[in-house]
């Protein structure tokens, strides 16, 4: 069964460093998303992406964040200068249409 | 703004039914979802219901939607120890690019 994959599973970085989180969505899906979950808090929407552009972004998704689909398979989230409060589990999701979003296993980002 | 609330914990005996409840505030919700997260794993889509439906059944899972009260429930029949996980309620609206708004999750403990 096709699934969303994410790498790495765990990323540790120093404050101020850039990180790139990678995702491979399900191959025939057209909509892509990033969410994050800070420990003990709700899962939060970051950004949605369709047709090679951002469809919607949340207030969290400021200038430090960017997304890219560099080729036909990968979907990346870049954080330019990480802050302590960026420590969270980051989930990538993809969907074929309106309804079902399928999630990857997540990348745990730890900023020291 | 939109909000989704769930009770945090539920404990049941193996073989009993579990009922996990959720309330939401967005009257324009189009789809309502239940996701399952096992320890150390990602977010697994269990089932979803379109807002013009009252009930959806899928094997041991029954979803009930009371749109007037903005109340969603997930019933798991014959609960097994393998059902122990965190269950998330989420909603999306047609007009906002399908972003999901999440509850905090209900931790289900199944006792033998």
Coordinates of N, CA and C in Angstrom, one line a residue:
Chain A
X1 N 0.9 -1.2 0.0 CA 0.0 0.0 0.0 C 0.9 1.2 0.0
X2 N 0.6 2.2 -0.9 CA 1.5 3.4 -0.9 C 1.4 4.2 0.4
X3 N 2.5 4.8 0.7 CA 2.5 5.6 2.0 C 3.4 6.8 1.8
X4 N 3.2 7.7 2.7 CA 4.1 8.9 2.8 C 5.3 8.6 3.6
X5 N 6.5 8.9 3.1 CA 7.7 8.7 3.9 C 8.4 10.0 4.2
X6 N 9.1 10.1 5.3 CA 9.8 11.3 5.8 C 11.2 10.9 6.2
X7 N 12.1 11.8 5.9 CA 13.5 11.6 6.4 C 14.0 13.0 6.9
X8 N 14.9 13.0 7.9 CA 15.2 11.9 8.8 C 14.1 11.7 9.8
X9 N 14.2 10.6 10.6 CA 13.2 10.4 11.6 C 13.4 11.3 12.8
X10 N 14.7 11.7 13.0 CA 15.0 12.5 14.1 C 16.2 13.5 13.7
X11 N 16.0 14.7 13.9 CA 17.1 15.7 13.5 C 17.4 16.6 14.7
X12 N 18.7 16.6 15.1 CA 19.1 17.5 16.2 C 20.0 18.6 15.6
X13 N 19.7 19.8 15.9 CA 20.4 20.9 15.4 C 20.7 22.0 16.4
X14 N 21.6 22.9 16.1 CA 21.9 24.0 17.0 C 21.0 25.2 16.6
X15 N 20.6 25.9 17.6 CA 19.9 27.1 17.3 C 20.6 28.0 16.3
X16 N 19.8 28.5 15.3 CA 20.4 29.4 14.3 C 20.8 28.6 13.0
X17 N 20.8 27.3 13.1 CA 21.2 26.5 11.9 C 20.0 26.3 11.0
X18 N 20.2 26.0 9.8 CA 19.2 25.7 8.8 C 18.9 24.2 8.8
X19 N 17.7 23.8 8.7 CA 17.4 22.4 8.6 C 16.4 22.2 7.4
X20 N 16.5 21.1 6.8 CA 15.6 20.7 5.7 C 15.0 19.4 6.0
X21 N 13.7 19.4 6.1 CA 13.0 18.1 6.4 C 12.4 17.7 5.0
X22 N 12.5 16.4 4.8 CA 12.2 15.8 3.5 C 11.0 14.9 3.6
X23 N 10.2 14.9 2.6 CA 9.0 14.1 2.5 C 8.9 13.5 1.1
X24 N 8.4 12.3 1.0 CA 8.0 11.8 -0.3 C 6.5 11.5 -0.3
X25 N 5.7 12.3 -0.9 CA 4.2 12.0 -0.8 C 3.9 10.8 -1.6
X26 N 2.6 10.4 -1.5 CA 2.1 9.3 -2.3 C 2.1 9.8 -3.8
X27 N 2.5 8.9 -4.7 CA 2.9 9.3 -6.0 C 1.8 10.0 -6.9
X28 N 0.5 9.6 -6.8 CA -0.5 10.3 -7.6 C -1.2 11.4 -6.9
X29 N -0.7 11.8 -5.7 CA -1.4 12.9 -5.0 C -1.0 14.2 -5.5
X30 N -1.9 15.2 -5.3 CA -1.6 16.5 -5.9 C -1.5 17.6 -4.8
X31 N -2.0 17.3 -3.6 CA -2.0 18.3 -2.5 C -1.0 17.8 -1.4
X32 N -0.2 18.8 -0.9 CA 0.8 18.4 0.0 C 0.7 19.4 1.2
X33 N 1.1 18.9 2.4 CA 0.9 19.7 3.6 C 2.1 19.4 4.6
X34 N 2.3 20.4 5.4 CA 3.1 20.3 6.6 C 2.4 20.7 7.8
X35 N 2.5 19.9 8.8 CA 1.9 20.2 10.1 C 3.0 20.0 11.1
X36 N 2.8 20.5 12.3 CA 3.8 20.2 13.4 C 3.0 20.0 14.7
X37 N 3.6 19.3 15.6 CA 3.1 19.0 16.9 C 4.1 19.3 18.0
X38 N 4.0 20.4 18.7 CA 4.9 20.6 19.8 C 4.4 19.7 20.9
X39 N 5.3 19.2 21.7 CA 5.0 18.2 22.7 C 4.0 18.7 23.7
X40 N 2.9 17.9 23.8 CA 1.8 18.3 24.7 C 0.8 19.3 24.1
X41 N 1.0 19.7 22.9 CA 0.1 20.6 22.2 C -0.6 20.0 21.1
X42 N -1.6 20.7 20.5 CA -2.3 20.2 19.4 C -1.5 20.2 18.1
X43 N -1.8 19.3 17.2 CA -1.2 19.3 15.9 C -1.7 20.7 15.2
X44 N -0.7 21.3 14.6 CA -1.0 22.6 14.0 C -0.6 22.6 12.5
X45 N -1.5 23.2 11.7 CA -1.3 23.3 10.3 C -0.2 24.4 10.0
X46 N 0.7 24.1 9.1 CA 1.7 25.0 8.7 C 1.4 25.6 7.3
X47 N 1.3 24.7 6.4 CA 1.2 25.1 5.0 C 0.6 24.0 4.1
X48 N -0.1 24.5 3.1 CA -0.6 23.6 2.0 C 0.0 24.0 0.7
X49 N 0.2 23.0 -0.2 CA 0.9 23.3 -1.5 C 0.2 22.5 -2.6
X50 N -0.1 23.3 -3.7 CA -0.8 22.6 -4.8 C -0.3 23.3 -6.1
X51 N -0.1 22.5 -7.1 CA 0.3 23.1 -8.4 C 1.5 24.0 -8.3
X52 N 2.5 23.5 -7.5 CA 3.8 24.2 -7.4 C 3.7 25.5 -6.7
X53 N 2.7 25.8 -5.9 CA 2.7 27.0 -5.1 C 1.9 26.8 -3.8
X54 N 2.2 27.7 -2.9 CA 1.5 27.6 -1.6 C 0.1 28.0 -1.8
X55 N -0.8 27.1 -1.2 CA -2.3 27.4 -1.3 C -2.7 28.2 -0.1
X56 N -2.1 27.8 1.1 CA -2.5 28.5 2.3 C -1.3 28.3 3.3
X57 N -1.1 29.3 4.1 CA -0.1 29.1 5.2 C -0.7 29.8 6.5
X58 N -0.2 29.2 7.6 CA -0.7 29.7 8.9 C 0.2 30.8 9.3
X59 N -0.1 31.4 10.5 CA 0.7 32.5 11.1 C 2.0 32.0 11.5
X60 N 2.1 30.7 11.8 CA 3.4 30.1 12.2 C 4.4 30.2 11.1
X61 N 3.9 30.0 9.9 CA 4.7 29.9 8.7 C 5.2 31.2 8.3
X62 N 6.2 31.7 9.0 CA 6.8 33.1 8.7 C 7.9 33.0 7.7
X63 N 8.7 34.0 7.6 CA 9.7 34.1 6.6 C 10.9 33.1 6.8
X64 N 10.9 32.5 8.0 CA 11.9 31.6 8.3 C 11.6 30.2 7.7
X65 N 10.4 30.0 7.2 CA 10.0 28.7 6.7 C 9.8 28.9 5.2
X66 N 10.1 27.8 4.5 CA 9.8 27.7 3.0 C 9.6 26.3 2.7
X67 N 8.9 26.1 1.6 CA 8.6 24.7 1.1 C 9.0 24.7 -0.4
X68 N 9.3 23.5 -0.8 CA 9.7 23.3 -2.2 C 9.4 21.9 -2.7
X69 N 9.1 21.8 -3.9 CA 9.0 20.5 -4.6 C 10.0 20.5 -5.6
X70 N 11.2 20.1 -5.3 CA 12.4 20.2 -6.2 C 12.3 19.3 -7.4
X71 N 11.6 18.2 -7.3 CA 11.5 17.3 -8.4 C 10.1 16.7 -8.3
X72 N 9.9 15.6 -9.1 CA 8.5 15.1 -9.1 C 8.1 14.2 -7.9
X73 N 9.1 14.0 -7.0 CA 8.7 13.2 -5.9 C 8.9 13.8 -4.5
X74 N 9.9 14.6 -4.3 CA 10.1 15.1 -3.0 C 9.4 16.4 -2.7
X75 N 9.1 16.6 -1.4 CA 8.5 17.8 -0.9 C 9.2 18.2 0.4
X76 N 9.8 19.4 0.4 CA 10.7 19.7 1.5 C 10.2 20.9 2.3
X77 N 10.5 20.9 3.6 CA 10.3 22.1 4.5 C 11.6 22.5 5.0
X78 N 11.9 23.8 4.7 CA 13.2 24.4 5.2 C 12.9 25.4 6.3
X79 N 13.7 25.3 7.3 CA 13.6 26.3 8.4 C 15.0 27.0 8.3
X80 N 15.0 28.3 8.0 CA 16.3 28.9 7.7 C 17.2 29.1 9.0
X81 N 16.7 29.5 10.0 CA 17.4 29.8 11.2 C 16.6 29.3 12.4
X82 N 16.9 28.1 12.8 CA 16.0 27.5 13.8 C 16.1 28.2 15.2
X83 N 14.9 28.1 15.9 CA 14.8 28.6 17.2 C 14.5 27.5 18.1
X84 N 14.7 27.7 19.4 CA 14.3 26.6 20.4 C 12.9 26.2 20.3
X85 N 12.0 27.2 20.0 CA 10.6 26.9 19.9 C 10.2 26.2 18.7
X86 N 11.1 25.9 17.8 CA 10.8 25.1 16.6 C 10.9 23.6 16.9
X87 N 11.4 23.3 18.1 CA 11.4 21.9 18.4 C 10.0 21.3 18.4
X88 N 9.8 20.3 17.7 CA 8.5 19.7 17.5 C 8.6 18.4 16.6
X89 N 7.5 17.7 16.5 CA 7.4 16.7 15.5 C 6.7 17.3 14.3
X90 N 7.4 17.1 13.1 CA 6.9 17.7 11.9 C 6.3 16.6 11.0
X91 N 5.0 16.7 10.6 CA 4.4 15.7 9.8 C 4.1 16.3 8.4
X92 N 4.4 15.5 7.5 CA 4.1 15.8 6.1 C 2.8 14.9 5.7
X93 N 2.0 15.5 4.9 CA 0.8 14.8 4.5 C 0.5 15.0 3.0
X94 N -0.2 14.1 2.4 CA -0.6 14.4 1.0 C -2.0 13.8 0.8
X95 N -2.7 14.4 -0.2 CA -4.0 14.0 -0.5 C -4.2 14.1 -2.0
X96 N -5.2 13.2 -2.5 CA -5.5 13.2 -3.9 C -6.6 14.3 -4.2
X97 N -7.4 14.5 -3.2 CA -8.5 15.5 -3.4 C -8.9 16.1 -2.1
X98 N -10.2 16.3 -2.0 CA -10.8 17.1 -0.9 C -10.7 16.4 0.5
X99 N -10.7 15.1 0.5 CA -11.0 14.4 1.7 C -9.8 13.8 2.5
X100 N -9.2 12.8 2.0 CA -8.3 12.0 2.9 C -6.9 12.5 2.8
X101 N -6.4 13.0 3.9 CA -5.0 13.3 4.0 C -4.2 12.2 4.7
X102 N -3.2 11.7 4.0 CA -2.4 10.6 4.5 C -1.1 11.2 5.0
X103 N -0.7 10.8 6.2 CA 0.4 11.3 6.9 C 1.6 10.4 6.9
X104 N 2.8 11.0 6.9 CA 4.0 10.3 7.1 C 4.3 10.1 8.6
X105 N 5.3 9.4 8.9 CA 5.6 9.0 10.3 C 6.2 10.2 11.1
X106 N 6.5 11.3 10.5 CA 7.0 12.4 11.2 C 8.5 12.5 11.3
X107 N 9.0 13.7 11.5 CA 10.4 14.0 11.8 C 10.4 14.7 13.1
X108 N 11.1 14.2 14.1 CA 11.3 14.9 15.4 C 12.4 15.8 15.3
X109 N 12.2 17.1 15.4 CA 13.2 18.1 15.3 C 13.5 18.6 16.7
X110 N 14.8 18.5 17.1 CA 15.2 19.0 18.4 C 16.2 20.1 18.2
X111 N 15.9 21.3 18.7 CA 16.8 22.5 18.5 C 17.5 22.7 19.9
X112 N 18.8 22.7 19.9 CA 19.5 22.9 21.2 C 20.1 24.3 21.3
Chain B
X1 N -12.0 31.8 16.4 CA -11.5 30.9 15.4 C -12.0 29.5 15.6
X2 N -11.6 28.7 14.7 CA -12.0 27.3 14.7 C -11.3 26.6 15.9
X3 N -12.0 25.7 16.5 CA -11.5 24.9 17.7 C -12.1 23.5 17.7
X4 N -11.3 22.6 18.2 CA -11.8 21.2 18.3 C -11.4 20.8 19.7
X5 N -12.3 20.2 20.5 CA -12.0 19.8 21.8 C -12.3 18.3 22.0
X6 N -11.5 17.7 22.8 CA -11.7 16.2 23.2 C -11.4 16.0 24.6
X7 N -12.0 15.0 25.2 CA -11.5 14.6 26.6 C -10.2 14.0 26.4
X8 N -9.3 14.0 27.4 CA -7.9 13.6 27.3 C -7.7 12.1 27.5
X9 N -8.5 11.5 28.3 CA -8.2 10.1 28.7 C -9.5 9.3 28.7
X10 N -9.3 8.0 28.3 CA -10.4 7.0 28.4 C -9.8 5.7 28.7
X11 N -10.4 5.0 29.7 CA -9.9 3.7 30.0 C -11.1 2.7 29.9
X12 N -10.9 1.6 29.2 CA -12.0 0.6 29.1 C -11.4 -0.8 29.3
X13 N -12.3 -1.7 29.5 CA -11.9 -3.1 29.6 C -11.9 -3.8 28.2
X14 N -11.0 -4.7 28.0 CA -11.0 -5.4 26.8 C -12.3 -6.1 26.5
X15 N -12.8 -6.0 25.3 CA -14.1 -6.5 24.9 C -15.3 -5.6 25.1
X16 N -15.1 -4.5 25.9 CA -16.1 -3.5 26.0 C -16.1 -2.6 24.8
X17 N -17.1 -1.7 24.7 CA -17.1 -0.7 23.6 C -16.5 0.6 24.2
X18 N -15.8 1.3 23.3 CA -15.2 2.6 23.7 C -15.9 3.7 22.9
X19 N -16.2 4.8 23.6 CA -16.8 5.9 22.9 C -15.9 7.1 23.2
X20 N -15.4 7.7 22.1 CA -14.5 8.9 22.2 C -15.3 10.0 21.6
X21 N -15.4 11.1 22.4 CA -16.2 12.3 22.0 C -15.4 13.5 21.6
X22 N -16.0 14.3 20.7 CA -15.3 15.5 20.2 C -16.3 16.5 19.9
X23 N -16.0 17.8 20.2 CA -16.8 18.9 19.8 C -16.0 19.9 19.0
X24 N -16.7 20.6 18.1 CA -16.0 21.5 17.2 C -16.8 22.8 17.1
X25 N -16.2 23.8 16.7 CA -16.9 25.1 16.7 C -17.3 25.6 15.3
X26 N -16.6 25.1 14.3 CA -16.7 25.7 12.9 C -18.0 25.1 12.3
X27 N -19.0 26.0 12.1 CA -20.2 25.5 11.5 C -20.1 25.2 10.1
X28 N -19.0 25.6 9.4 CA -18.9 25.3 8.0 C -18.0 24.1 7.8
X29 N -17.8 23.3 8.8 CA -17.0 22.1 8.7 C -17.6 21.2 7.6
X30 N -16.7 20.7 6.7 CA -17.2 19.9 5.6 C -16.9 18.4 5.9
X31 N -15.7 18.1 6.4 CA -15.3 16.8 6.7 C -14.8 16.7 8.1
X32 N -15.2 15.6 8.8 CA -14.7 15.4 10.2 C -14.0 14.0 10.2
X33 N -12.9 14.0 10.8 CA -11.9 12.9 10.7 C -11.6 12.3 12.1
X34 N -11.3 11.0 12.1 CA -10.6 10.4 13.2 C -9.3 9.8 12.8
X35 N -8.3 10.2 13.5 CA -6.9 9.6 13.2 C -6.5 8.9 14.5
X36 N -5.6 7.9 14.3 CA -5.1 7.1 15.4 C -3.6 7.3 15.4
X37 N -3.0 7.4 16.6 CA -1.5 7.5 16.7 C -1.1 6.5 17.7
X38 N -0.4 5.5 17.3 CA 0.2 4.5 18.2 C 1.6 5.1 18.7
X39 N 2.1 4.6 19.8 CA 3.3 5.1 20.4 C 4.4 5.1 19.4
X40 N 5.1 6.2 19.2 CA 6.2 6.3 18.2 C 5.9 6.2 16.8
X41 N 4.6 6.3 16.5 CA 4.2 6.1 15.1 C 3.5 7.4 14.6
X42 N 3.2 7.5 13.3 CA 2.6 8.6 12.7 C 1.1 8.7 12.9
X43 N 0.4 9.5 12.1 CA -1.0 9.7 12.2 C -1.7 8.9 11.2
X44 N -2.5 7.9 11.6 CA -3.1 7.0 10.7 C -4.6 7.4 10.6
X45 N -5.0 7.6 9.3 CA -6.4 7.9 9.1 C -7.3 6.7 9.4
X46 N -8.2 6.8 10.3 CA -9.1 5.7 10.6 C -10.4 5.8 9.8
X47 N -11.0 6.9 9.8 CA -12.3 7.1 9.1 C -12.6 8.6 9.1
X48 N -13.6 8.9 8.2 CA -14.0 10.3 8.2 C -15.5 10.3 7.8
X49 N -16.1 11.4 8.0 CA -17.5 11.5 7.7 C -17.8 12.9 7.1
X50 N -18.6 12.9 6.0 CA -19.0 14.1 5.4 C -20.1 14.8 6.2
X51 N -20.1 16.1 6.2 CA -21.0 16.8 7.1 C -22.5 16.6 6.9
X52 N -22.9 16.1 5.7 CA -24.3 15.8 5.5 C -24.7 14.4 5.9
X53 N -23.8 13.7 6.6 CA -24.2 12.4 7.0 C -24.3 12.4 8.6
X54 N -25.1 11.5 9.1 CA -25.3 11.4 10.5 C -24.5 10.3 11.1
X55 N -24.2 9.3 10.3 CA -23.6 8.1 10.8 C -22.8 7.4 9.7
X56 N -21.7 6.8 10.1 CA -20.9 6.0 9.2 C -20.3 4.8 10.0
X57 N -20.5 3.6 9.4 CA -20.0 2.4 10.1 C -18.9 1.8 9.2
X58 N -17.9 1.4 9.8 CA -16.8 0.7 9.1 C -16.2 -0.4 10.0
X59 N -16.7 -1.6 9.8 CA -16.3 -2.8 10.7 C -16.6 -2.4 12.1
X60 N -15.6 -2.4 13.0 CA -15.8 -2.2 14.4 C -16.0 -0.7 14.8
X61 N -15.8 0.2 13.8 CA -15.9 1.6 14.0 C -17.2 2.2 13.6
X62 N -17.8 3.0 14.5 CA -19.0 3.7 14.2 C -18.8 5.2 14.5
X63 N -19.0 6.1 13.5 CA -18.9 7.5 13.7 C -20.3 8.1 13.7
X64 N -20.6 8.9 14.7 CA -21.9 9.6 14.8 C -21.6 11.1 14.8
X65 N -22.4 11.8 14.0 CA -22.3 13.2 13.9 C -23.6 13.9 14.2
X66 N -23.5 14.8 15.2 CA -24.7 15.7 15.5 C -24.3 17.1 15.1
X67 N -24.7 17.4 13.9 CA -24.3 18.7 13.3 C -24.9 19.9 14.1
X68 N -26.1 19.7 14.6 CA -26.7 20.8 15.4 C -25.9 21.1 16.6
X69 N -25.4 20.1 17.3 CA -24.6 20.3 18.5 C -23.1 20.4 18.3
X70 N -22.8 20.2 17.0 CA -21.3 20.2 16.6 C -20.6 19.1 17.5
X71 N -21.1 17.9 17.5 CA -20.6 16.9 18.3 C -20.3 15.6 17.4
X72 N -19.2 15.1 17.6 CA -18.7 13.9 16.8 C -18.3 12.8 17.8
X73 N -18.6 11.6 17.5 CA -18.1 10.5 18.4 C -17.6 9.4 17.5
X74 N -16.7 8.6 18.2 CA -16.2 7.4 17.6 C -16.4 6.3 18.5
X75 N -17.1 5.3 18.1 CA -17.4 4.1 18.9 C -16.6 3.0 18.3
X76 N -15.8 2.3 19.2 CA -15.0 1.2 18.8 C -15.7 0.0 19.5
X77 N -16.2 -0.9 18.8 CA -16.9 -2.1 19.3 C -15.8 -3.2 19.7
X78 N -16.1 -4.0 20.7 CA -15.2 -5.1 21.1 C -13.7 -4.6 21.1
X79 N -13.5 -3.6 22.0 CA -12.2 -3.0 22.0 C -11.1 -4.0 22.4
X80 N -10.0 -4.0 21.7 CA -8.9 -4.9 21.9 C -7.7 -4.1 22.5
X81 N -6.7 -4.8 23.1 CA -5.5 -4.1 23.6 C -4.8 -3.4 22.5
X82 N -4.8 -3.9 21.3 CA -4.2 -3.3 20.1 C -4.8 -1.9 19.7
X83 N -6.0 -1.6 20.3 CA -6.6 -0.4 20.1 C -6.1 0.7 21.0
X84 N -5.2 0.4 21.9 CA -4.7 1.4 22.8 C -3.8 2.3 22.0
X85 N -4.1 3.6 22.0 CA -3.5 4.6 21.2 C -4.1 6.0 21.6
X86 N -3.6 7.0 20.9 CA -4.2 8.3 21.0 C -5.1 8.5 19.8
X87 N -6.3 9.0 20.0 CA -7.3 9.2 18.9 C -7.5 10.7 18.7
X88 N -7.3 11.2 17.5 CA -7.4 12.6 17.3 C -8.7 12.8 16.4
X89 N -9.4 13.8 16.8 CA -10.5 14.3 16.0 C -10.0 15.5 15.2
X90 N -10.4 15.7 14.0 CA -10.0 16.8 13.2 C -11.1 17.2 12.2
X91 N -11.1 18.5 11.9 CA -12.1 18.9 10.9 C -11.5 19.8 9.8
X92 N -12.2 19.8 8.7 CA -11.7 20.7 7.6 C -13.0 21.4 7.0
X93 N -12.7 22.5 6.5 CA -13.8 23.3 5.8 C -13.5 23.4 4.4
X94 N -14.5 23.5 3.6 CA -14.4 23.5 2.1 C -13.6 24.7 1.7
X95 N -13.8 25.8 2.4 CA -13.2 27.1 1.8 C -11.8 27.4 2.2
X96 N -11.1 26.5 2.9 CA -9.8 26.9 3.4 C -8.7 25.9 3.0
X97 N -8.8 25.5 1.8 CA -7.7 24.6 1.2 C -7.4 23.4 2.0
X98 N -8.5 22.9 2.7 CA -8.4 21.6 3.3 C -7.5 21.4 4.5
X99 N -7.1 22.6 5.1 CA -6.3 22.4 6.3 C -7.1 21.7 7.4
X100 N -6.4 20.9 8.1 CA -7.1 20.2 9.2 C -6.9 21.0 10.5
X101 N -8.0 21.1 11.3 CA -7.9 21.7 12.6 C -8.1 20.5 13.6
X102 N -7.2 20.4 14.6 CA -7.1 19.2 15.4 C -7.5 19.4 16.8
X103 N -8.0 18.3 17.4 CA -8.2 18.3 18.8 C -6.9 17.8 19.5
X104 N -6.8 17.8 20.8 CA -5.6 17.5 21.5 C -5.3 16.0 21.5
X105 N -6.4 15.2 21.2 CA -6.2 13.8 21.2 C -6.7 13.2 22.5
X106 N -7.3 12.0 22.4 CA -7.8 11.2 23.6 C -7.0 10.0 23.7
X107 N -6.4 9.8 24.8 CA -5.5 8.6 25.0 C -6.4 7.5 25.5
X108 N -6.5 6.4 24.7 CA -7.4 5.3 25.1 C -6.5 4.2 25.7
X109 N -6.8 3.8 26.9 CA -6.1 2.6 27.5 C -7.1 1.5 27.6
X110 N -6.6 0.3 27.1 CA -7.5 -0.9 27.1 C -6.9 -1.9 28.1
X111 N -7.6 -2.2 29.1 CA -7.1 -3.1 30.1 C -7.6 -4.5 29.9
X112 N -6.7 -5.5 30.1 CA -7.1 -6.9 29.9 C -8.0 -7.4 30.9

